[in-house]
């Protein structure tokens, strides 16, 4: 019976060692899980910050594009109006030249 007790004690020691090894593996795995969760939380926070920054940049960009489009419209209208002024000025100049030419040939303006 002593021999059986010694065998049983050997099994028990081996079983305790296996349990201790499993506990160590579990602790290592828990540390790895904790590190992975911390990294995940860090990345999620960075994603949130970047998403907020992206939203601000997109809003700013949209405002700038709208301002540029408004400026393009104003410029186009101004250029069109300026071209009308130039055309009217040219027409006025031509009319004035004709009138002055007519006045030069008018008998009332000839000197005697």
Coordinates of N, CA and C in Angstrom, one line a residue:
X1 N 0.8 -1.2 0.0 CA 0.0 0.0 0.0 C 0.9 1.2 0.0
X2 N 2.0 1.2 0.6 CA 2.9 2.3 0.6 C 3.3 2.7 -0.8
X3 N 3.5 1.6 -1.6 CA 3.9 1.9 -3.0 C 2.8 2.6 -3.7
X4 N 1.6 2.2 -3.5 CA 0.5 2.8 -4.2 C 0.3 4.2 -3.7
X5 N 0.6 4.5 -2.5 CA 0.5 5.8 -1.9 C 1.6 6.7 -2.6
X6 N 2.7 6.1 -2.8 CA 3.8 6.9 -3.5 C 3.4 7.2 -4.9
X7 N 2.8 6.2 -5.6 CA 2.4 6.4 -7.0 C 1.3 7.5 -7.0
X8 N 0.4 7.4 -6.1 CA -0.7 8.4 -6.0 C -0.1 9.7 -5.7
X9 N 0.9 9.8 -4.8 CA 1.5 11.1 -4.5 C 2.2 11.7 -5.7
X10 N 2.8 10.8 -6.5 CA 3.5 11.2 -7.8 C 2.4 11.8 -8.8
X11 N 1.3 11.1 -8.9 CA 0.2 11.6 -9.7 C -0.3 13.0 -9.3
X12 N -0.4 13.0 -8.0 CA -0.9 14.3 -7.4 C 0.0 15.4 -7.6
X13 N 1.4 15.2 -7.4 CA 2.4 16.2 -7.7 C 2.3 16.6 -9.2
X14 N 2.2 15.7 -10.0 CA 2.2 16.0 -11.5 C 0.9 16.7 -11.8
X15 N -0.2 16.4 -11.2 CA -1.4 17.0 -11.5 C -1.4 18.5 -11.0
X16 N -0.8 18.7 -9.8 CA -0.6 20.0 -9.2 C 0.3 20.9 -10.2
X17 N 1.3 20.3 -10.7 CA 2.2 21.0 -11.6 C 1.5 21.4 -12.9
X18 N 0.7 20.5 -13.4 CA -0.1 20.8 -14.6 C -1.1 21.9 -14.4
X19 N -1.7 21.9 -13.2 CA -2.7 22.9 -12.8 C -1.9 24.3 -12.7
X20 N -0.8 24.3 -12.1 CA 0.0 25.5 -11.9 C 0.5 26.0 -13.3
X21 N 0.9 25.1 -14.2 CA 1.2 25.5 -15.6 C 0.0 26.2 -16.3
X22 N -1.1 25.5 -16.1 CA -2.3 26.1 -16.8 C -2.7 27.5 -16.2
X23 N -2.5 27.6 -14.9 CA -2.7 28.9 -14.3 C -1.8 30.0 -14.8
X24 N -0.5 29.6 -15.0 CA 0.5 30.5 -15.6 C 0.1 30.9 -17.0
X25 N -0.3 29.9 -17.8 CA -0.8 30.2 -19.2 C -2.0 31.1 -19.2
X26 N -2.9 30.9 -18.2 CA -4.1 31.7 -18.1 C -3.7 33.2 -17.7
X27 N -2.7 33.3 -16.8 CA -2.3 34.7 -16.4 C -1.6 35.4 -17.6
X28 N -0.8 34.7 -18.4 CA -0.2 35.3 -19.6 C -1.2 35.7 -20.6
X29 N -2.2 34.8 -20.8 CA -3.3 35.1 -21.7 C -4.1 36.2 -21.3
X30 N -4.4 36.3 -20.0 CA -5.1 37.5 -19.4 C -4.4 38.8 -19.7
X31 N -3.1 38.8 -19.5 CA -2.3 40.0 -19.7 C -2.3 40.3 -21.2
X32 N -2.2 39.3 -22.1 CA -2.3 39.6 -23.5 C -3.7 40.2 -23.9
X33 N -4.7 39.6 -23.3 CA -6.1 40.1 -23.5 C -6.2 41.5 -23.1
X34 N -5.7 41.8 -21.9 CA -5.8 43.2 -21.3 C -5.0 44.1 -22.2
X35 N -3.9 43.8 -22.7 CA -3.1 44.6 -23.6 C -3.8 44.8 -24.9
X36 N -4.4 43.8 -25.4 CA -5.2 43.9 -26.7 C -6.4 44.8 -26.5
X37 N -7.1 44.7 -25.3 CA -8.2 45.5 -25.1 C -7.8 47.0 -24.9
X38 N -6.7 47.2 -24.3 CA -6.2 48.6 -24.1 C -5.8 49.2 -25.5
X39 N -5.2 48.4 -26.3 CA -4.8 48.8 -27.7 C -6.1 49.1 -28.5
X40 N -7.1 48.2 -28.4 CA -8.4 48.4 -29.1 C -9.0 49.7 -28.6
X41 N -9.1 49.9 -27.3 CA -9.7 51.2 -26.8 C -8.9 52.4 -27.3
X42 N -7.6 52.3 -27.3 CA -6.8 53.4 -27.8 C -7.1 53.7 -29.2
X43 N -7.1 52.7 -30.0 CA -7.4 52.8 -31.5 C -8.8 53.4 -31.7
X44 N -9.8 52.9 -30.9 CA -11.2 53.4 -31.1 C -11.2 54.9 -30.7
X45 N -10.5 55.3 -29.7 CA -10.4 56.7 -29.3 C -9.8 57.5 -30.4
X46 N -8.7 57.0 -31.0 CA -8.0 57.7 -32.1 C -8.9 57.8 -33.3
X47 N -9.7 56.8 -33.6 CA -10.6 56.8 -34.7 C -11.7 57.8 -34.5
X48 N -12.2 57.9 -33.2 CA -13.2 58.9 -32.9 C -12.7 60.3 -33.1
X49 N -11.4 60.6 -32.6 CA -10.8 61.9 -32.7 C -10.6 62.2 -34.2
X50 N -10.1 61.3 -35.0 CA -9.9 61.5 -36.4 C -11.2 61.7 -37.1
X51 N -12.2 61.0 -36.7 CA -13.6 61.2 -37.4 C -14.1 62.6 -37.1
X52 N -13.9 63.1 -35.9 CA -14.3 64.4 -35.6 C -13.5 65.4 -36.3
X53 N -12.2 65.2 -36.5 CA -11.4 66.1 -37.2 C -11.8 66.1 -38.7
X54 N -12.1 64.9 -39.2 CA -12.5 64.8 -40.6 C -13.8 65.5 -40.8
X55 N -14.7 65.4 -39.9 CA -16.0 66.1 -40.0 C -15.8 67.6 -40.1
X56 N -14.9 68.1 -39.2 CA -14.6 69.5 -39.2 C -14.0 70.0 -40.5
X57 N -13.1 69.2 -41.0 CA -12.4 69.5 -42.3 C -13.4 69.5 -43.4
X58 N -14.3 68.5 -43.4 CA -15.3 68.4 -44.5 C -16.3 69.6 -44.4
X59 N -16.7 70.0 -43.2 CA -17.6 71.2 -43.1 C -16.8 72.4 -43.6
X60 N -15.6 72.6 -43.2 CA -14.8 73.8 -43.6 C -14.6 73.8 -45.1
X61 N -14.3 72.6 -45.7 CA -14.2 72.5 -47.1 C -15.5 72.8 -47.9
X62 N -16.6 72.3 -47.3 CA -17.9 72.6 -48.0 C -18.2 74.1 -48.0
X63 N -17.9 74.8 -46.8 CA -18.1 76.2 -46.8 C -17.2 77.0 -47.8
X64 N -15.9 76.5 -47.9 CA -15.0 77.2 -48.8 C -15.4 77.0 -50.3
X65 N -15.9 75.8 -50.6 CA -16.4 75.5 -51.9 C -17.6 76.4 -52.2
X66 N -18.5 76.5 -51.3 CA -19.7 77.3 -51.5 C -19.3 78.8 -51.7
X67 N -18.3 79.3 -50.9 CA -17.8 80.6 -51.1 C -17.2 80.8 -52.4
X68 N -16.4 79.9 -52.8 CA -15.8 79.9 -54.2 C -16.8 80.0 -55.3
X69 N -17.8 79.1 -55.1 CA -18.9 79.1 -56.1 C -19.6 80.4 -56.2
X70 N -19.9 81.0 -55.0 CA -20.5 82.3 -55.0 C -19.6 83.4 -55.6
X71 N -18.3 83.3 -55.4 CA -17.4 84.3 -56.0 C -17.3 84.1 -57.5
X72 N -17.4 82.8 -58.0 CA -17.4 82.6 -59.4 C -18.6 83.2 -60.0
X73 N -19.8 83.1 -59.4 CA -21.0 83.6 -59.9 C -20.9 85.2 -59.9
X74 N -20.4 85.8 -58.9 CA -20.3 87.2 -58.8 C -19.3 87.7 -59.9
X75 N -18.2 87.0 -60.1 CA -17.2 87.4 -61.1 C -17.9 87.3 -62.5
X76 N -18.6 86.2 -62.8 CA -19.2 86.0 -64.1 C -20.2 87.2 -64.3
X77 N -21.0 87.5 -63.3 CA -22.0 88.6 -63.5 C -21.3 89.9 -63.7
X78 N -20.2 90.1 -62.9 CA -19.5 91.4 -63.1 C -18.8 91.5 -64.4
X79 N -18.2 90.4 -64.9 CA -17.6 90.4 -66.2 C -18.6 90.7 -67.3
X80 N -19.8 90.1 -67.2 CA -20.9 90.3 -68.2 C -21.3 91.7 -68.2
X81 N -21.5 92.3 -67.0 CA -21.9 93.7 -66.9 C -20.8 94.6 -67.4
X82 N -19.6 94.3 -67.2 CA -18.5 95.1 -67.7 C -18.4 95.1 -69.2
X83 N -18.7 93.9 -69.8 CA -18.7 93.8 -71.2 C -19.8 94.6 -71.8
X84 N -21.0 94.7 -71.1 CA -22.1 95.5 -71.6 C -21.7 97.0 -71.5
X85 N -21.0 97.4 -70.4 CA -20.5 98.7 -70.3 C -19.6 99.1 -71.5
X86 N -18.6 98.1 -71.8 CA -17.7 98.4 -72.9 C -18.4 98.5 -74.2
X87 N -19.4 97.6 -74.4 CA -20.2 97.7 -75.6 C -21.0 99.0 -75.7
X88 N -21.5 99.4 -74.6 CA -22.3 100.7 -74.6 C -21.3 101.9 -74.8
X89 N -20.2 101.8 -74.2 CA -19.2 102.9 -74.4 C -18.7 103.0 -75.9
X90 N -18.5 101.8 -76.5 CA -18.1 101.8 -77.9 C -19.3 102.4 -78.8
X91 N -20.5 102.0 -78.5 CA -21.6 102.5 -79.2 C -21.8 104.0 -79.0
X92 N -21.6 104.5 -77.8 CA -21.7 105.9 -77.5 C -20.6 106.7 -78.2
X93 N -19.4 106.1 -78.2 CA -18.3 106.7 -78.9 C -18.6 106.8 -80.4
X94 N -19.1 105.8 -81.0 CA -19.4 105.8 -82.5 C -20.5 106.8 -82.8
X95 N -21.5 106.9 -81.9 CA -22.5 107.9 -82.1 C -22.0 109.3 -82.0
X96 N -21.1 109.5 -81.0 CA -20.5 110.8 -80.8 C -19.7 111.2 -82.0
X97 N -18.9 110.3 -82.5 CA -18.0 110.6 -83.6 C -18.9 111.0 -84.8
X98 N -20.0 110.3 -85.1 CA -20.9 110.6 -86.2 C -21.5 112.0 -86.0
X99 N -21.9 112.3 -84.8 CA -22.5 113.6 -84.5 C -21.5 114.7 -84.7
X100 N -20.2 114.5 -84.2 CA -19.2 115.5 -84.4 C -18.9 115.7 -85.9
X101 N -18.9 114.6 -86.6 CA -18.6 114.6 -88.1 C -19.8 115.4 -88.8
X102 N -21.0 115.2 -88.3 CA -22.1 115.9 -88.9 C -22.0 117.3 -88.6
X103 N -21.6 117.7 -87.4 CA -21.5 119.1 -87.0 C -20.4 119.8 -87.9
X104 N -19.3 119.1 -88.2 CA -18.3 119.7 -89.0 C -18.8 120.1 -90.4
X105 N -19.7 119.3 -90.9 CA -20.2 119.6 -92.2 C -21.5 120.4 -92.2
X106 N -21.9 120.8 -91.0 CA -23.1 121.7 -90.9 C -22.8 123.1 -91.3
X107 N -23.7 123.7 -92.1 CA -23.4 125.1 -92.6 C -23.4 126.1 -91.5
X108 N -24.0 125.8 -90.4 CA -24.0 126.8 -89.3 C -22.7 127.0 -88.6
X109 N -21.8 125.9 -88.7 CA -20.5 126.0 -88.1 C -19.4 126.4 -89.0
X110 N -19.7 126.6 -90.3 CA -18.7 127.0 -91.2 C -18.4 128.5 -91.0
X111 N -17.2 128.8 -91.1 CA -16.8 130.2 -90.9 C -16.8 130.9 -92.3
X112 N -17.2 132.2 -92.3 CA -17.3 132.9 -93.6 C -16.1 133.8 -93.8

